[in-house]
Amino acid sequence: MSALPGVKALVFDVFGTVVDWRSGVARDARAFLVRHGRADIDPHAFADAWRRRYQPAMEEVRSGRRPFTRLDVLHRENLDAVLRDHGLDPAGIPAQELDWLNRAWHRLDPWPDTIPGLIRLRARHFLAPLSNGNILLLANMAKRAGIPWDAVLGAEVAQAYKPQPEAYIRTAEVLALAPSEMALVAAHNGDLAAARKAGLRTAFVLRPTEHGPDQTTDTRAEADWDVVAASFEDLAERLGC
């Protein structure tokens, strides 16, 4: 018996839910900063600073002040700003070096339970990302890490960034499903709230160290989501997979 009867597709938040973005970005930032003589900069703090610019950059698009712009471009612009904040001039760094660091977001590692859990979930459900990431980023990530998506859907598909309702509704339309036949799996209560408002079912998976050992956000389910699980393998168990 599944805790999500009638759900045909599981769609996933990716950054933080499927992959550990903080450790992956910090790993590549450390190598970059050492190469450029700034081993004094904490790479995890650098990753956090880069991530803090994520929502404001997307809000420019969500608000209509800027046309839809894929996340790779927003990340690259944010990288320049974070480098300047840390006393590094991006104009003095070779473009290929900056592009390499920007692609850190393509090289993120999955959480230990991600792949085994997805393999089990895929036996009974169609799986795809519902992420603010762009198609190339998500495809490169999946190819490197062996993430078994049935389709790679980036934000270009919806031409909208979560939590805009179009991000959820247009994904369901692309998959020829009613929103209620699709469930969002996410470690973020706000994402799930927006998905529920758009008519999707919801599954919360706890990721208590997404923001490091002192995380204070999303440390528990904050609503009566359809499913609350400790891991992807726990989710598979609850869905009868």
XYZ file of C-alpha atoms in Angstrom:
241
model
C 0.000 0.000 0.000
C 1.380 3.406 -1.044
C 1.144 6.531 1.069
C 0.597 8.406 -2.222
C -2.194 6.510 -4.001
C -2.855 7.709 -7.530
C 0.514 9.416 -7.898
C 2.216 8.439 -11.153
C 5.249 10.750 -11.119
C 7.606 11.872 -8.398
C 9.355 15.160 -9.135
C 12.227 16.309 -6.995
C 13.751 19.453 -5.687
C 17.448 18.886 -6.407
C 19.747 21.328 -4.563
C 19.737 20.129 -0.975
C 17.172 17.349 -1.453
C 18.890 15.114 -4.028
C 22.439 16.476 -3.803
C 24.674 18.072 -1.184
C 25.328 21.438 -2.844
C 27.305 22.961 0.052
C 30.012 20.304 0.236
C 30.358 20.095 -3.537
C 30.688 23.832 -4.095
C 33.088 24.156 -1.151
C 35.269 21.336 -2.542
C 35.780 23.111 -5.869
C 35.963 26.547 -4.271
C 38.809 25.329 -2.045
C 40.849 24.223 -5.076
C 40.101 27.480 -6.915
C 40.971 29.703 -3.953
C 44.267 27.875 -3.331
C 45.214 28.296 -7.003
C 44.536 32.019 -6.743
C 46.457 32.606 -3.535
C 43.480 32.880 -1.187
C 43.699 29.734 0.902
C 42.737 31.980 3.842
C 39.113 32.107 2.659
C 36.843 29.474 4.229
C 35.454 27.530 1.242
C 32.232 26.638 3.041
C 31.636 30.295 3.885
C 32.342 31.085 0.229
C 29.762 28.475 -0.844
C 27.217 29.930 1.603
C 27.835 33.454 0.306
C 27.336 32.298 -3.279
C 24.130 30.490 -2.343
C 22.738 33.559 -0.553
C 22.623 35.352 -3.898
C 20.544 32.550 -5.459
C 17.051 33.667 -4.423
C 17.586 37.424 -5.043
C 18.876 36.670 -8.560
C 15.841 34.527 -9.367
C 13.511 37.119 -7.864
C 14.580 39.522 -10.611
C 13.128 36.997 -13.072
C 10.076 36.061 -10.994
C 9.162 39.722 -10.573
C 9.298 40.369 -14.314
C 12.117 42.874 -13.952
C 14.264 40.548 -16.032
C 13.312 38.054 -18.770
C 13.745 34.364 -18.025
C 17.473 33.671 -17.625
C 18.863 30.190 -17.012
C 20.492 29.438 -13.692
C 24.004 28.907 -15.112
C 23.991 32.565 -16.163
C 22.677 33.761 -12.797
C 25.261 31.649 -10.957
C 28.052 33.090 -13.104
C 26.973 36.666 -12.402
C 26.683 35.868 -8.697
C 30.148 34.304 -8.724
C 31.680 37.551 -9.951
C 29.958 39.418 -7.125
C 31.064 36.919 -4.461
C 34.649 37.039 -5.689
C 34.629 40.852 -5.445
C 33.152 40.598 -1.943
C 36.163 38.446 -1.002
C 38.709 40.832 -2.506
C 39.268 38.976 -5.786
C 38.875 40.754 -9.131
C 37.131 38.431 -11.615
C 38.479 40.578 -14.467
C 41.967 39.397 -13.548
C 41.077 35.681 -13.577
C 41.036 33.672 -16.844
C 37.511 33.071 -18.107
C 38.073 29.316 -18.276
C 38.915 29.281 -14.563
C 35.704 31.129 -13.703
C 33.683 28.840 -15.961
C 35.236 25.800 -14.266
C 34.223 27.042 -10.830
C 30.754 27.975 -12.049
C 30.354 24.367 -13.194
C 30.829 23.237 -9.586
C 27.018 23.235 -9.519
C 27.109 20.572 -12.269
C 29.417 18.351 -10.182
C 27.486 17.972 -6.935
C 27.411 14.630 -5.134
C 24.159 12.910 -4.153
C 23.387 12.166 -0.524
C 24.282 8.538 0.366
C 20.639 7.374 0.262
C 19.781 9.172 -2.989
C 20.742 6.636 -5.651
C 19.538 3.474 -3.875
C 16.320 5.239 -2.926
C 15.655 6.520 -6.443
C 16.280 3.084 -7.936
C 13.588 1.657 -5.669
C 11.174 4.540 -6.302
C 11.652 4.269 -10.065
C 10.241 0.751 -10.057
C 6.746 2.182 -9.536
C 6.971 5.868 -10.494
C 8.177 8.166 -13.262
C 11.041 10.243 -11.836
C 12.194 13.703 -12.907
C 13.720 16.806 -11.347
C 11.534 19.832 -10.673
C 14.394 22.188 -10.000
C 15.401 25.760 -10.601
C 18.487 24.314 -12.269
C 18.797 24.434 -16.041
C 18.678 21.360 -18.274
C 22.416 21.140 -18.995
C 23.301 21.551 -15.317
C 20.898 18.802 -14.254
C 21.886 16.481 -17.095
C 25.593 16.852 -16.360
C 24.948 16.265 -12.673
C 22.913 13.134 -13.385
C 25.464 11.739 -15.837
C 28.357 12.218 -13.409
C 26.531 10.881 -10.349
C 24.405 8.182 -11.972
C 21.088 9.743 -10.959
C 18.415 7.579 -12.645
C 15.959 10.183 -13.927
C 13.367 9.121 -16.502
C 13.509 12.647 -17.937
C 15.619 15.717 -17.233
C 13.350 18.737 -16.906
C 15.050 22.033 -16.158
C 13.533 25.401 -15.379
C 13.602 26.231 -19.105
C 10.679 23.803 -19.514
C 8.398 25.888 -17.313
C 10.095 29.244 -18.028
C 9.478 29.964 -14.363
C 11.322 29.661 -11.074
C 9.866 28.042 -7.993
C 7.844 28.936 -6.012
C 5.909 30.449 -8.923
C 2.853 28.216 -9.548
C 3.787 27.916 -13.235
C 6.911 25.967 -12.275
C 4.751 23.177 -10.863
C 1.716 23.344 -13.150
C 3.654 23.474 -16.411
C 5.775 20.510 -15.332
C 2.591 18.489 -14.843
C 1.391 19.611 -18.269
C 4.652 18.487 -19.905
C 4.211 15.063 -18.323
C 0.548 14.943 -19.433
C -0.564 14.573 -15.826
C -3.014 16.292 -13.569
C -1.148 18.086 -10.771
C -2.688 15.644 -8.276
C -1.031 12.740 -10.134
C 2.376 14.215 -9.349
C 4.135 14.576 -5.994
C 6.968 16.926 -5.179
C 9.714 15.438 -3.028
C 11.648 18.169 -1.226
C 13.575 18.980 1.933
C 12.148 22.502 1.990
C 8.815 23.327 3.572
C 8.327 26.455 1.470
C 8.753 24.535 -1.792
C 6.223 21.941 -0.639
C 3.743 24.633 0.393
C 3.881 26.175 -3.078
C 3.551 22.747 -4.714
C 0.516 21.899 -2.586
C -1.096 25.223 -3.493
C -0.581 24.318 -7.174
C -2.389 21.013 -6.624
C 0.536 18.604 -6.251
C 0.908 15.960 -3.569
C 3.817 16.434 -1.185
C 6.640 14.419 0.387
C 9.069 15.931 2.880
C 12.496 14.293 3.217
C 14.673 15.566 6.042
C 18.149 16.865 5.114
C 19.391 18.210 8.457
C 22.896 19.161 7.283
C 22.123 20.829 3.933
C 23.383 24.133 5.360
C 26.084 22.573 7.507
C 26.217 21.248 11.071
C 24.453 24.277 12.572
C 21.425 24.267 10.263
C 18.389 26.044 11.697
C 15.942 25.881 8.753
C 13.853 22.935 7.531
C 14.893 20.796 10.479
C 11.410 19.251 10.613
C 8.191 18.980 8.650
C 6.246 22.162 9.341
C 2.902 21.021 7.910
C 0.907 17.838 7.434
C 2.630 16.833 4.203
C 1.261 13.690 2.554
C 4.457 11.832 3.451
C 7.287 12.661 5.860
C 10.413 10.517 5.465
C 13.899 10.373 6.923
C 15.557 9.427 3.613
C 14.781 8.393 0.042
C 14.946 4.756 1.102
C 12.449 5.457 3.881
C 10.268 7.192 1.278
C 10.491 4.126 -0.967
C 9.351 1.971 1.955
C 6.355 4.232 2.584
C 5.385 4.126 -1.089
C 5.556 0.359 -1.237
C 8.630 0.246 -3.473
